[in-house]
Coordinates of C-alpha atoms in Angstrom, one line a residue:
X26 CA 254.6 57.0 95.1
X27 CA 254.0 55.6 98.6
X28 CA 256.5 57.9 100.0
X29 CA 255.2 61.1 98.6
X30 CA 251.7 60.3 99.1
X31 CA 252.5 59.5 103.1
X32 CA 254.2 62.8 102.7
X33 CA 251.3 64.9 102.0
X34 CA 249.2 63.2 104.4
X35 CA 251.7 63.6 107.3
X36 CA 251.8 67.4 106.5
X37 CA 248.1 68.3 107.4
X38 CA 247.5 69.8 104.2
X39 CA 243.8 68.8 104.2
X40 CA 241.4 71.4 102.9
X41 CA 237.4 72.4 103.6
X42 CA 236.2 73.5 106.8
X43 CA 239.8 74.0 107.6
X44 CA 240.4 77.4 105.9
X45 CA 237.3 79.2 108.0
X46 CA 237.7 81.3 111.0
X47 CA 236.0 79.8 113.9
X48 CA 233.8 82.4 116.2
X49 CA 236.0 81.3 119.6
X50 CA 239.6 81.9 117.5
X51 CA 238.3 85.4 116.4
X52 CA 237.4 85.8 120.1
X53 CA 240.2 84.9 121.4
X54 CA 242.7 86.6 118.7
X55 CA 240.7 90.2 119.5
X56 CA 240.9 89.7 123.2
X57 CA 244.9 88.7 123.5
X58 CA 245.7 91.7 121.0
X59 CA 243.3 94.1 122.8
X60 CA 244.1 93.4 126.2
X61 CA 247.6 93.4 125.2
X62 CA 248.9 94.4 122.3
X63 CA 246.9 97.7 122.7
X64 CA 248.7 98.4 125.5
X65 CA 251.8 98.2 123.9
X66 CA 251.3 100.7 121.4
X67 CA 249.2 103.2 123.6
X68 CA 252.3 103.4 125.9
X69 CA 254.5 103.7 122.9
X70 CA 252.9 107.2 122.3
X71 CA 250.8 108.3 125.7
X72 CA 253.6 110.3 127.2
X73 CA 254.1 112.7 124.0
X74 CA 251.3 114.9 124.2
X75 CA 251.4 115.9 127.9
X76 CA 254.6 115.7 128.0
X77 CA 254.6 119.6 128.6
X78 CA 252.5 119.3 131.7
X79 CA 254.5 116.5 133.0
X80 CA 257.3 118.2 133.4
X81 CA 255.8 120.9 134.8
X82 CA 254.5 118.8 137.6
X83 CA 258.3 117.2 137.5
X84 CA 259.6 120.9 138.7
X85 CA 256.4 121.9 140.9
X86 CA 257.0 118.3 143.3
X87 CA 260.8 119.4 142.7
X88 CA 260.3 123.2 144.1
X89 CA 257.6 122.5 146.8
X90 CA 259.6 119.6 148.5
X91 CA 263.3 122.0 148.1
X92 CA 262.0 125.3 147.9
X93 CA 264.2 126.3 144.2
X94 CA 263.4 125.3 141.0
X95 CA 264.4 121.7 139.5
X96 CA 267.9 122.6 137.5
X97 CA 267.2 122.2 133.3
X98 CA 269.7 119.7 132.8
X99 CA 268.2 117.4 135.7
X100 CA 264.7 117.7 134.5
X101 CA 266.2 117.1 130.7
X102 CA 267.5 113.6 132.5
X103 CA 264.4 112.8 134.3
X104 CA 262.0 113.0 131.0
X105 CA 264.9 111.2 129.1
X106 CA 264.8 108.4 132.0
X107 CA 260.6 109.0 131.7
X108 CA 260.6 107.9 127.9
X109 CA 263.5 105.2 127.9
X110 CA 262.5 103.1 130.9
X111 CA 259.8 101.6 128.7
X112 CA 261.7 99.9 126.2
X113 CA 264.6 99.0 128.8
X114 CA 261.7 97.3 130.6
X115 CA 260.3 95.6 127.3
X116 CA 264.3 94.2 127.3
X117 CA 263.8 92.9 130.6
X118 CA 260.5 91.6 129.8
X119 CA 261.6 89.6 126.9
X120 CA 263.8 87.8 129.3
X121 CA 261.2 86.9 131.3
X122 CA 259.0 85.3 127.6
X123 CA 260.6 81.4 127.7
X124 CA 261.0 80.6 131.6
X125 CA 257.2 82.1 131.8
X126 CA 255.6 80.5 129.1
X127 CA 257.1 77.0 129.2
X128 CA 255.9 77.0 133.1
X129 CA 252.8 79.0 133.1
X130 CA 251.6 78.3 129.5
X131 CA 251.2 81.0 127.0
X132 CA 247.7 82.4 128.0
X133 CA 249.1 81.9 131.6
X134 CA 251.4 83.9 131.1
X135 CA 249.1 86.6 129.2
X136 CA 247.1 86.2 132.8
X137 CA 249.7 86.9 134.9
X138 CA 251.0 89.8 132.7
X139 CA 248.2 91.8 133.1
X140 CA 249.1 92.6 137.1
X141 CA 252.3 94.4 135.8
X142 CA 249.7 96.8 133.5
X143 CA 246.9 97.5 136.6
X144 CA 249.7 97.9 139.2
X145 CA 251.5 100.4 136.9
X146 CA 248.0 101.9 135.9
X147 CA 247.1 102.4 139.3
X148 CA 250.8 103.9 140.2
X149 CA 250.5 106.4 137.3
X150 CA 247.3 107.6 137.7
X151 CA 247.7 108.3 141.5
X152 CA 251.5 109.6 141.0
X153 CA 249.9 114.1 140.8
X154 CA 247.9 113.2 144.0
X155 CA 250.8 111.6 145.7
X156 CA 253.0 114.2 143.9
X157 CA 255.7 112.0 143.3
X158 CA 257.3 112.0 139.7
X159 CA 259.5 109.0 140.7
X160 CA 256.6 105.9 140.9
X161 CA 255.8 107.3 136.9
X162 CA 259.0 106.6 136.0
X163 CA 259.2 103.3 138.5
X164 CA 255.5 102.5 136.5
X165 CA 257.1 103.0 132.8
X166 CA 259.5 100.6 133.6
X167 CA 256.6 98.3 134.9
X168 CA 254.7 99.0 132.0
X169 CA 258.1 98.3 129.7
X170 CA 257.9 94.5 131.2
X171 CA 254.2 94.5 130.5
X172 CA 254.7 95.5 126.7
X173 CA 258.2 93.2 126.6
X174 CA 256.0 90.0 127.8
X175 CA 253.3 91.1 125.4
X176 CA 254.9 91.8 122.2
X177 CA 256.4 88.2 122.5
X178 CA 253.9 86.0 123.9
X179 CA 251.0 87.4 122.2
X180 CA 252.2 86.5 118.6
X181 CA 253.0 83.1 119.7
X182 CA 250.4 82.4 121.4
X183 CA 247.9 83.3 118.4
X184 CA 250.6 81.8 116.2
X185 CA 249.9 77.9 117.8
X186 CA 246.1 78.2 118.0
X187 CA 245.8 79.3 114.2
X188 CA 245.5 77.2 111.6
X189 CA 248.5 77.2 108.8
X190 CA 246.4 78.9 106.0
X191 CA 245.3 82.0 108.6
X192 CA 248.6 81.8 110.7
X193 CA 249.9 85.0 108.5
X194 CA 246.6 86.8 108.7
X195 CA 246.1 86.1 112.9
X196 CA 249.7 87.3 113.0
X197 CA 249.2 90.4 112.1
X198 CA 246.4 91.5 114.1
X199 CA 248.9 91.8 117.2
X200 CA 250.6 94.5 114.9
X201 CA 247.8 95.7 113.8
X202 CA 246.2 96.7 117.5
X203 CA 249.8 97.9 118.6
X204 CA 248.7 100.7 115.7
X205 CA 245.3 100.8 117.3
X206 CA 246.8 102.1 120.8
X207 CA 248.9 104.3 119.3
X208 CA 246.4 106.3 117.2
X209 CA 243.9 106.2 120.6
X210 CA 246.9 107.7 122.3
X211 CA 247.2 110.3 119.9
X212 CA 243.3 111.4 120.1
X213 CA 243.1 110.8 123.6
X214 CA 246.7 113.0 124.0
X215 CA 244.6 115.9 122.3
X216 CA 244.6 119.3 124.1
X217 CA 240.9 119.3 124.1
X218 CA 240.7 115.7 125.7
X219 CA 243.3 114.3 127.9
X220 CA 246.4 115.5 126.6
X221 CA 246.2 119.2 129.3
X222 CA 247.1 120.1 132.9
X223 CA 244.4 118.3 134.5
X224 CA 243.9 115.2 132.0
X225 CA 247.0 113.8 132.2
X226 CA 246.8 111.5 135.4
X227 CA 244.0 109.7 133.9
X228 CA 245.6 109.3 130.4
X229 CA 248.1 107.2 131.9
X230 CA 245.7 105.5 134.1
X231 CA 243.3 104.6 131.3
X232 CA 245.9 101.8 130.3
X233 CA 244.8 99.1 132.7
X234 CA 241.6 99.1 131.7
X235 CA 242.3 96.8 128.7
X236 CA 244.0 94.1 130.9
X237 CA 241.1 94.2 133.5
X238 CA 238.9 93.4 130.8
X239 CA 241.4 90.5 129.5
X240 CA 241.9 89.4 132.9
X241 CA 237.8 89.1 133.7
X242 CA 237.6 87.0 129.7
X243 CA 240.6 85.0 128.8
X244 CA 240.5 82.7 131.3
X245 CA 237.1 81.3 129.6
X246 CA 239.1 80.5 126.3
X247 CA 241.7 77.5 125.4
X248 CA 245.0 77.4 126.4
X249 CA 247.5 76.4 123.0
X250 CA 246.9 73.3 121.9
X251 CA 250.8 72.8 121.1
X252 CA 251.2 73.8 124.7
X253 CA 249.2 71.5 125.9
X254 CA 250.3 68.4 123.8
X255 CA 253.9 69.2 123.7
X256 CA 254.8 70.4 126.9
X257 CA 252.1 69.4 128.9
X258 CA 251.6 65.7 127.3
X259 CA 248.1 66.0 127.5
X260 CA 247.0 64.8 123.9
X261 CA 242.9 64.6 125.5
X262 CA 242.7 68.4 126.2
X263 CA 244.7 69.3 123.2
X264 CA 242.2 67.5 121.1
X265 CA 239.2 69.7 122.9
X266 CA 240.8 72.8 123.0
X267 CA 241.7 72.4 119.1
X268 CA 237.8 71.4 118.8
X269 CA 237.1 74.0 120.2
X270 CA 239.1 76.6 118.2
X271 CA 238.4 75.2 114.6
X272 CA 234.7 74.7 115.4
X273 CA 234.9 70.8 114.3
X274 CA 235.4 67.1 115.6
X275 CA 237.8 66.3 112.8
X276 CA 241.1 67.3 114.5
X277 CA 243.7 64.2 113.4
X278 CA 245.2 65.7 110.4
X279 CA 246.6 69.1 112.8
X280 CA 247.4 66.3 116.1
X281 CA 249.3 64.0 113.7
X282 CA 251.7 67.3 113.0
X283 CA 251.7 67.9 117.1
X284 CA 252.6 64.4 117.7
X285 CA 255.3 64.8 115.1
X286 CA 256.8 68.0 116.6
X287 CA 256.6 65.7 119.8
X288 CA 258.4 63.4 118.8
X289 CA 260.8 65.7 117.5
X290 CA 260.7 67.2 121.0
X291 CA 261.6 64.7 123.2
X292 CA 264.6 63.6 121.2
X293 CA 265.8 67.4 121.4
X294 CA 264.4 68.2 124.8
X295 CA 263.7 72.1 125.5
X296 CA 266.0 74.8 123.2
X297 CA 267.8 77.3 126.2
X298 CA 269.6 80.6 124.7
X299 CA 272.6 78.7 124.6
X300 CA 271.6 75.7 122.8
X301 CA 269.7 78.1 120.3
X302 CA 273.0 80.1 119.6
X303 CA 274.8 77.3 119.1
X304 CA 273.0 74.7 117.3
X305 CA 273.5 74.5 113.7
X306 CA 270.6 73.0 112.5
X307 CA 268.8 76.4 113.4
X308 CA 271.5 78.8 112.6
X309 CA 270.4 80.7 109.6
X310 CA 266.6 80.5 111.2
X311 CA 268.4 82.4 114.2
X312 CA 270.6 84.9 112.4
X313 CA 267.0 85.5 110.4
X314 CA 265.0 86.7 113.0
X315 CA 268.0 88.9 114.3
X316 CA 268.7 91.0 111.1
X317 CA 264.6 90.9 110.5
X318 CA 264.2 92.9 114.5
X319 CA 267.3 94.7 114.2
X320 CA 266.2 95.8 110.5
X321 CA 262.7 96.6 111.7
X322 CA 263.7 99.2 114.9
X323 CA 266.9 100.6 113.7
X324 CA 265.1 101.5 110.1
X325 CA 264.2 104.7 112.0
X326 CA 260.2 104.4 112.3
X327 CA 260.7 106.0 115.7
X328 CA 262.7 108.9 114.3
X329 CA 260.6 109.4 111.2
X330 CA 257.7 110.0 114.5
X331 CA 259.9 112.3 115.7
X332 CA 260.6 114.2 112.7
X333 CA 257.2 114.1 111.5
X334 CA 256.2 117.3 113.6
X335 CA 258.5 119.8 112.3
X336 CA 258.6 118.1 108.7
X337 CA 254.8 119.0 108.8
X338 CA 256.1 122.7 110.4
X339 CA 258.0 123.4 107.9
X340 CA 255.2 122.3 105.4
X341 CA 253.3 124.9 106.5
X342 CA 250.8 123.3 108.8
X343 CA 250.1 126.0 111.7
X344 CA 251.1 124.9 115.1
X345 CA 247.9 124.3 116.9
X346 CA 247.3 121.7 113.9
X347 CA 250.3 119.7 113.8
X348 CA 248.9 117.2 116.6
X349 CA 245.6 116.8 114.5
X350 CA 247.7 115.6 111.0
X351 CA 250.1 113.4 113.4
X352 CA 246.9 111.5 114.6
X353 CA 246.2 111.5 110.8
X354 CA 248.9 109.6 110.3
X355 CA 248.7 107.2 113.2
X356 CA 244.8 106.5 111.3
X357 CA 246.7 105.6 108.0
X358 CA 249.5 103.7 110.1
X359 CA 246.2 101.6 111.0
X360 CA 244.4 101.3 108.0
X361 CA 247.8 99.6 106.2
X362 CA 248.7 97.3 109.0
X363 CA 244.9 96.4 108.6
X364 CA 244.9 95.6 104.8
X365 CA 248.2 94.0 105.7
X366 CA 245.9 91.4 107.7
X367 CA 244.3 90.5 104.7
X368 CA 246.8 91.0 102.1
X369 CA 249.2 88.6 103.6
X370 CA 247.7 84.9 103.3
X371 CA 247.4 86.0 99.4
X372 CA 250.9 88.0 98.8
X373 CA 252.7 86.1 101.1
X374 CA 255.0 87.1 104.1
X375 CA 258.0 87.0 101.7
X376 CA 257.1 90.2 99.3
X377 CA 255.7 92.4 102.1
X378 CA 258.9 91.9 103.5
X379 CA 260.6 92.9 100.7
X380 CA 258.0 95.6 99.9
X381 CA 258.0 97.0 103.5
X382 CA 261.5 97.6 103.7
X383 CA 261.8 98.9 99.9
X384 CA 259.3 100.9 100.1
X385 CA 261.2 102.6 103.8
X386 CA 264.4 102.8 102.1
X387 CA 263.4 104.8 99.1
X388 CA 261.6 107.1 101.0
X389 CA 264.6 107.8 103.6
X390 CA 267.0 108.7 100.5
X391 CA 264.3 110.8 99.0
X392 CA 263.0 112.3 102.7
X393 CA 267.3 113.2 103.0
X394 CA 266.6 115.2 99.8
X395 CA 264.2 116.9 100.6
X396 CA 264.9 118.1 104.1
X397 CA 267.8 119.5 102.6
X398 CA 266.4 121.6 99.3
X399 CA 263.1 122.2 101.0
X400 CA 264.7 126.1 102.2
X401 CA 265.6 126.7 98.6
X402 CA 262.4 124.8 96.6
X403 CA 259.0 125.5 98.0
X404 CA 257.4 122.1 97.0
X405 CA 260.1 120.0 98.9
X406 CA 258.2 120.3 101.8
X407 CA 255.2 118.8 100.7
X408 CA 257.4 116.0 99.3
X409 CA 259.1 115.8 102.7
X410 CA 255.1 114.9 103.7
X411 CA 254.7 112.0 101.1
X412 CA 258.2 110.6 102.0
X413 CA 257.0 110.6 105.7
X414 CA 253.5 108.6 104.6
X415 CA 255.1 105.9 102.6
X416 CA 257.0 105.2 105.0
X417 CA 254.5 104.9 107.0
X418 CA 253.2 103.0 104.6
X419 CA 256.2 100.7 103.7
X420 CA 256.5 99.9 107.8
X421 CA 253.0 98.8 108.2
X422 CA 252.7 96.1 105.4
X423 CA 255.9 94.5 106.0
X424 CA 258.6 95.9 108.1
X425 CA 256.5 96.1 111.5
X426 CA 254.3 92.9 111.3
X427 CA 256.2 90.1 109.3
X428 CA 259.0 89.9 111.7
X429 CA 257.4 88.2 114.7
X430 CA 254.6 86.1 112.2
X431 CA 258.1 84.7 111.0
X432 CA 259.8 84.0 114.6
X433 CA 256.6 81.5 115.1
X434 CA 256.5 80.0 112.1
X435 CA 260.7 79.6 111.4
X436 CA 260.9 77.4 115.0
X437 CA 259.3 74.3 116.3
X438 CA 257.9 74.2 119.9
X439 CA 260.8 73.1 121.7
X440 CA 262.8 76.3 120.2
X441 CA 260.1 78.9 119.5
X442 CA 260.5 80.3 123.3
X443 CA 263.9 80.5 123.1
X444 CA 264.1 82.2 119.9
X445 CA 261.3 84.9 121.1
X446 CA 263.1 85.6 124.2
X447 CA 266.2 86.6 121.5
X448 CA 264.3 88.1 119.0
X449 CA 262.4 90.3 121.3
X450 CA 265.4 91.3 123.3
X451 CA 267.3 92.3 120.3
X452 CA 263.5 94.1 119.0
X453 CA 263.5 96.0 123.0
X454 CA 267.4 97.2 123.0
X455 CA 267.3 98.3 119.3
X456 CA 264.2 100.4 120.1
X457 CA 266.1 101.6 123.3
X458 CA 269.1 102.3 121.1
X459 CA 267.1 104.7 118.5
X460 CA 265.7 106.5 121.8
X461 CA 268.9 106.9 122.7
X462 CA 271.1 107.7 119.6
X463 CA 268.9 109.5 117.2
X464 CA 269.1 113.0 119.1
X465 CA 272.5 113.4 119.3
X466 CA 272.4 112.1 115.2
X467 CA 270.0 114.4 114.5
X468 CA 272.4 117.2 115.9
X469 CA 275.4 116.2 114.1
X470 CA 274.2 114.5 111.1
X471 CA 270.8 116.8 110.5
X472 CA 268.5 115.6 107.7
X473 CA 271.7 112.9 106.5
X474 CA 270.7 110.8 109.1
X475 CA 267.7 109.4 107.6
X476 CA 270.7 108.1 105.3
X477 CA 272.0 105.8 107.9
X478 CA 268.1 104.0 108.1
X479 CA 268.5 104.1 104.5
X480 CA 271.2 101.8 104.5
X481 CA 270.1 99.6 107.1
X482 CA 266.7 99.2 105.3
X483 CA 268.4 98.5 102.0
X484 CA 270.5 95.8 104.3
X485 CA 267.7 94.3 105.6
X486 CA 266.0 94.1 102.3
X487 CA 269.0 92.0 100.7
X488 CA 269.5 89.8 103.3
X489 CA 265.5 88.4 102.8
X490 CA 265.7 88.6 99.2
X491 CA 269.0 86.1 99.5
X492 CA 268.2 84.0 103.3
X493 CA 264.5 83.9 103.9
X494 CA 262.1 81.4 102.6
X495 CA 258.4 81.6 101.8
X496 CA 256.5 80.6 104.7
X497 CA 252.6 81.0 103.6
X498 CA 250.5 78.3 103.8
X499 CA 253.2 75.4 105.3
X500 CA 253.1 73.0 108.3
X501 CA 255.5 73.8 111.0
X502 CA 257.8 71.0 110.3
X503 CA 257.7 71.8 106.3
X504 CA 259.7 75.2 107.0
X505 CA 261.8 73.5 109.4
X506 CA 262.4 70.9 106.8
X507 CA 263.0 74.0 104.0
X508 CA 265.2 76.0 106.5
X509 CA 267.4 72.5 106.7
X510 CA 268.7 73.3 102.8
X511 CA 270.3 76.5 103.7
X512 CA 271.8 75.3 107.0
X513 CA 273.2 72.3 105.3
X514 CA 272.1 69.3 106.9
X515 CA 269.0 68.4 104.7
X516 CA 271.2 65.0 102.9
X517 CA 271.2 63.9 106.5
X518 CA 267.5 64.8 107.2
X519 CA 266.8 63.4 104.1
X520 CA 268.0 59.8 105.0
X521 CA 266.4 59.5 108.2
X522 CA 263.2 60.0 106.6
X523 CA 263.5 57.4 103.3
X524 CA 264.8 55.1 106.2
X525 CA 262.0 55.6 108.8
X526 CA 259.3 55.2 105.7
X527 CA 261.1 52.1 104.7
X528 CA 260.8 50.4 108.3
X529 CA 257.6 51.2 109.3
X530 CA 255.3 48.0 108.7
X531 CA 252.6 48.5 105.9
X532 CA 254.6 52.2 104.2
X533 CA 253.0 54.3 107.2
X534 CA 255.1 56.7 108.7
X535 CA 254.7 56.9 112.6
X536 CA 258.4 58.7 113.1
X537 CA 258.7 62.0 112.4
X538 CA 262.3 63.1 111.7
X539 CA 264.0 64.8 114.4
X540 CA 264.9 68.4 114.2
X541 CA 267.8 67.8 116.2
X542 CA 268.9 66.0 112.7
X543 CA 267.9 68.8 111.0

């Protein structure tokens, strides 16, 4: 009885105050996602609009400085460089996640991060009076490190300072204002705004806007707790930065679990790539996160974008309206990653998993049937519409947020940076891939491609059902100690903690079982 009731204490599991959201941590999660997060997403979708006009100003610098017209097929490979430098640069970003934020801290690194968005902001926005084409694609490259650091750091960073019962909830905002930027994009893209001949220079400038803002405010909020106890050894500020965050003295129950992931830590000692892909007490956390990114960029959300325009064409919709129903789908891509925010503490992480991805893959083997009868029955094309919003729908409650919520909470804070850096490299070359791929699949597969995401989404969607745990509402170390079962070392685990209980002077646990051991 002893055991179990030591246990429960040592997991934090303390309720009350501890399940309200402090004023400074909704600061702070709005801030990070805004000044970062946004960005992401608005760069995702900024060069579609003007993309037109671009080009043109590609072949007018091309002509004045020769004196003949650019040749199609090189223009055809600058815009292809134009859009795929961003998520080659989010690759090289994600390299750049655990050497960054085990030096610099995480909102450190958030700081430093924002230089990469002004620079490429200022670069961009300058490039028609310079006339130079070349420093926009130099700056998307930029930008892709920006968006590769942020899409990594961000969740994790929100992921250490929240506490376990609104980990899910915080998790998704990141998500959540990556749809935000991308529906701003869209209205700001408009002919009638930005998204013309003259507008265009400061559509692309507008980006570093949000990190000047987070650059002049985050410095006045806490840096991670976890940070600053685990890697910095620094248990004083740890205890007032946590204070701070959770709006309360009473702070032992969630230092107890950081002095047990300590402990942990300095048995282990920091996780590299290497060690990550090789240790087998985290193997099936590792493989996890893999299939999860690779499921959630090669489900085809990027072509289901692409085909949306002529899906809604075909529909019907007259040409000069198509951009105004794409940004109505970007506004329901936000209002469900929004209700996913507050759907996930109560659901779980688990079913909108499973419910995201279901909900994608039914909708790509229906969308395949329809794009291919819609000629011969009228009302296909207004089912090729529906197909195209529940997937929407599907990706924004599971398949686009879960992921990285999961990469925080399925690793400890000597491995977390490690298996970011790997999760979000495998997230930036899958997206790079798609870019890549889909139009030549599209030409030789047509509508049967959306077959091929079908499969991968009803891959994806097994794999959870089988592999990945429940993580809502547990301590870090309580899903490292569940994700010890399935790599099969939990017997071992197991004994180390009946024998640390039974040598500790008065039944009090001070020894935290190592995840090295686990």
């Amino acid at each position: 009885m002893k055991l179990k009731r030591n246990k429960e204490e040592s997991s934090g599991s303390s309720e009350g105050p501890k399940g309200k959201m402090s004023l400074l941590l909704a600061m702070v999660t709005l801030i990070s996602a805004f000044g970062s997060s946004f960005q992401y997403g608005y760069n995702v979708s900024v060069i579609n609009s003007p993309a037109p006009y671009m080009q043109a100003f590609y072949n007018q610098t091309y002509l004045d400085r020769n004196g003949e017209p650019m040749d199609s097929n090189f223009q055809t490979l600058l815009w292809s460089l134009t859009v795929s430098m961003y998520p080659l640069g989010g690759f090289f970003g994600s390299l750049l996640v655990a050497p960054l934020v085990n030096k610099c801290g995480r909102k450190g690194t958030l700081l430093i991060n924002n230089l990469f968005s002004i620079v490429a902001a200022i670069l961009m926005g300058t490039s028609e009076v310079a006339k130079t084409f070349e420093v926009i694609i130099l700056s998307r490259v930029i930008m892709g490190i920006y968006a590769g650091l942020a899409s990594n750091v961000v969740p994790m960073f929100l992921g250490e300072l929240s506490p376990k019962n609104l980990r899910g909830a915080i998790g998704v905002v990141p998500q959540l204002f990556i749809t935000v930027g991308i529906l701003v994009a869209q209205i700001l893209g408009l002919n009638s705004i930005l998204g013309n001949a003259e507008g265009w220079p400061v559509l692309l400038g507008l980006t570093g806007i949000p990190s000047l803002i987070q650059l002049l405010i985050l410095p006045f909020f806490p840096e991670s707790p976890r940070y600053l106890l685990i890697q910095k050894g620094n248990e004083e500020q740890a205890r007032q930065a946590l204070q701070k965050l959770r709006g309360w003295d009473d702070v032992d129950d969630e230092i107890e679990e950081m002095r047990q992931e300590d402990r942990s830590e300095k048995e282990e000692g920091h996780f590299s790539v290497l060690n990550l892909c090789t240790f087998r007490g985290l193997r099936w956390q590792l493989i996890s996160i893999i299939v999860m990114m690779m499921g959630q960029q090669l489900s085809g959300v990027n072509a289901v974008f692409y085909y949306a325009d002529r899906i809604f064409l075909s529909a019907g919709v007259d040409k000069n309206n198509v951009q105004y129903v794409t940004v109505s789908i970007g506004a329901i891509n936000v209002v469900m990653t929004f209700l996913a925010v507050f759907i996930v503490e109560s659901l779980g992480r688990r079913i909108l998993l499973l419910a995201g991805f279901g909900l994608c893959c039914v909708s790509c083997a229906v969308l395949t049937l329809a794009l291919n009868l819609q000629t011969t029955v009228s009302w296909m094309s207004y089912l090729s519409i529906v197909c195209v919003i529940i997937y929407i729908i599907g990706h924004a409650i599971g398949a686009s947020p879960i992921p990285f919520v999961m990469i925080t909470e399925m690793f400890l804070q000597s491995s977390r940076p490690a298996a970011f850096m790997v999760g979000g490299s495998v997230h930036w070359l899958c997206n790079f891939t798609v870019g890549l791929v889909f139009l030549y699949m599209e030409a030789g597969l047509g509508a049967y491609s959306f077959l091929i995401f079908c499969a991968i989404c009803l891959a994806t969607m097994i794999y959870i059902f089988i592999i990945v745990p429940e993580t809502k509402n547990k301590t870090f170390m309580e899903i490292n100690r569940l994700m010890a079962k399935r790599n099969k070392v939990e017997i071992q685990a197991e004994k180390e903690e009946l024998k640390d209980f039974q040598t500790v002077p008065g039944g009090q646990a001070e020894k935290e079982v190592s995840s090295s051991q686990l």
